[in-house]
Amino acid sequence: MNQPPFDQGIPLLTEVLLGPDVPEPAPAVPVVPAAAPVPAAPPAGQAPALPPSIVQPDWDAIEQRLTQRILHQVQGKIDHLLEERIAHVLQTALQNALIGMRGALREDLQQSLEQIVAHAVSHELGHLHPPAP
């Protein structure tokens, strides 16, 4: 089976994408102003609670950006393939049309030449043997 070469421009579903819209992870130790109250420490054995936006990335936004990026890349390739396919189909159709036209034109030309030659021969024979009075 013939497989097309791998295109490095198309991301795999296993790649981790970070774009300008994905927030940077918060620093491990938050900076607390001196005048702010110190939050209570979490109970022993539990991890500190993080805001949901840091724990879970916005999968819907990531999916939408990835979909748009892949569609844009694929659309460019589809446009190129369509142009090649249309050119090939048109070339084949024009060749077939020319073959058909060539046969029809050859027949018309053959008939025209036969009529011209027959007329010329009868004209010359008329000069050589004038009709009897």
Coordinates of C-alpha atoms in Angstrom, one line a residue:
M1 CA 0.0 0.0 0.0
N2 CA 1.4 3.4 -0.9
Q3 CA 1.3 5.9 1.9
P4 CA 1.9 9.6 1.3
P5 CA 4.9 11.1 3.2
F6 CA 4.3 12.3 6.7
D7 CA 3.5 16.1 6.8
Q8 CA 5.3 17.7 9.7
G9 CA 2.8 20.6 9.5
I10 CA -0.1 18.6 10.6
P11 CA -0.1 18.0 14.4
L12 CA -0.7 14.6 15.9
L13 CA -3.5 14.1 18.4
T14 CA -0.8 13.2 21.0
E15 CA 1.0 16.6 20.8
V16 CA 0.5 19.1 23.6
L17 CA -0.3 22.4 22.1
L18 CA 0.4 25.7 23.9
G19 CA -0.8 28.8 22.2
P20 CA -1.1 32.4 23.1
D21 CA -4.6 31.8 24.6
V22 CA -3.4 29.1 27.1
P23 CA -2.6 30.7 30.4
E24 CA 0.8 30.1 31.8
P25 CA 0.8 27.9 34.9
A26 CA 0.9 29.8 38.1
P27 CA 4.1 29.8 40.1
A28 CA 4.4 27.0 42.7
V29 CA 4.7 29.5 45.5
P30 CA 2.2 32.4 45.1
V31 CA 3.5 35.8 45.9
V32 CA 1.4 37.3 48.8
P33 CA 1.6 41.0 49.6
A34 CA 2.7 41.8 53.1
A35 CA -0.6 43.4 54.0
A36 CA -2.8 40.5 52.7
P37 CA -4.1 37.9 55.2
V38 CA -2.2 34.6 55.1
P39 CA -4.5 31.8 53.9
A40 CA -5.0 28.9 56.3
A41 CA -2.8 25.9 55.5
P42 CA -4.7 22.9 54.1
P43 CA -5.3 20.0 56.4
A44 CA -2.5 17.5 56.6
G45 CA -2.3 15.0 53.8
Q46 CA -4.2 17.1 51.3
A47 CA -2.8 19.1 48.4
P48 CA -3.5 22.9 48.4
A49 CA -6.6 23.8 46.5
L50 CA -5.8 25.5 43.2
P51 CA -8.3 27.5 41.1
P52 CA -10.1 25.4 38.5
S53 CA -8.6 27.4 35.6
I54 CA -5.1 26.2 36.6
V55 CA -6.1 22.6 37.4
Q56 CA -8.1 22.0 34.2
P57 CA -7.1 23.6 30.9
D58 CA -9.9 24.9 28.7
W59 CA -10.3 21.8 26.6
D60 CA -13.0 23.3 24.5
A61 CA -10.8 26.2 23.5
I62 CA -7.9 23.9 22.8
E63 CA -10.1 21.6 20.7
Q64 CA -11.5 24.6 18.7
R65 CA -8.0 26.1 18.0
L66 CA -6.7 22.7 17.0
T67 CA -9.6 22.0 14.8
Q68 CA -9.3 25.4 13.1
R69 CA -5.5 24.9 12.6
I70 CA -5.9 21.5 11.1
L71 CA -8.8 22.6 8.9
H72 CA -6.7 25.5 7.6
Q73 CA -3.8 23.3 6.8
V74 CA -6.0 20.6 5.2
Q75 CA -7.9 23.1 3.2
G76 CA -4.7 24.4 1.6
K77 CA -3.8 20.8 0.6
I78 CA -7.3 20.1 -0.7
D79 CA -7.2 23.3 -2.8
H80 CA -4.0 22.2 -4.4
L81 CA -5.3 18.6 -5.0
L82 CA -8.5 20.0 -6.5
E83 CA -6.6 22.2 -8.9
E84 CA -4.4 19.2 -10.1
R85 CA -7.5 17.0 -10.4
I86 CA -9.5 19.6 -12.4
A87 CA -6.5 20.2 -14.7
H88 CA -6.2 16.4 -15.3
V89 CA -9.9 16.0 -16.0
L90 CA -10.0 19.0 -18.3
Q91 CA -6.9 17.8 -20.2
T92 CA -8.5 14.3 -20.7
A93 CA -11.8 15.8 -21.7
L94 CA -10.2 18.1 -24.2
Q95 CA -8.1 15.3 -25.7
N96 CA -11.2 13.2 -26.1
A97 CA -13.1 16.1 -27.7
L98 CA -10.2 16.7 -30.1
I99 CA -10.1 13.1 -31.1
G100 CA -13.8 13.2 -31.9
M101 CA -13.5 16.5 -33.7
R102 CA -10.5 15.2 -35.8
G103 CA -12.6 12.3 -37.1
A104 CA -15.6 14.5 -38.0
L105 CA -13.4 17.1 -39.6
R106 CA -11.5 14.5 -41.6
E107 CA -14.8 13.1 -43.0
D108 CA -16.0 16.6 -43.9
L109 CA -12.7 17.5 -45.5
Q110 CA -12.7 14.2 -47.4
Q111 CA -16.2 14.9 -48.8
S112 CA -15.3 18.5 -49.7
L113 CA -12.2 17.4 -51.5
E114 CA -14.1 14.7 -53.4
Q115 CA -16.7 17.3 -54.5
I116 CA -14.0 19.8 -55.5
V117 CA -12.1 17.2 -57.5
A118 CA -15.2 15.8 -59.2
H119 CA -16.3 19.3 -60.1
A120 CA -12.8 20.2 -61.5
V121 CA -12.6 16.9 -63.5
S122 CA -16.1 17.5 -65.0
H123 CA -15.1 21.1 -65.8
E124 CA -11.9 20.0 -67.6
L125 CA -13.7 17.2 -69.4
G126 CA -16.3 19.8 -70.6
H127 CA -13.5 21.9 -72.1
L128 CA -11.9 18.9 -73.8
H129 CA -15.2 17.5 -75.2
P130 CA -17.7 20.2 -75.8
P131 CA -21.4 19.0 -75.7
A132 CA -22.8 18.0 -79.1
P133 CA -25.1 20.6 -80.8

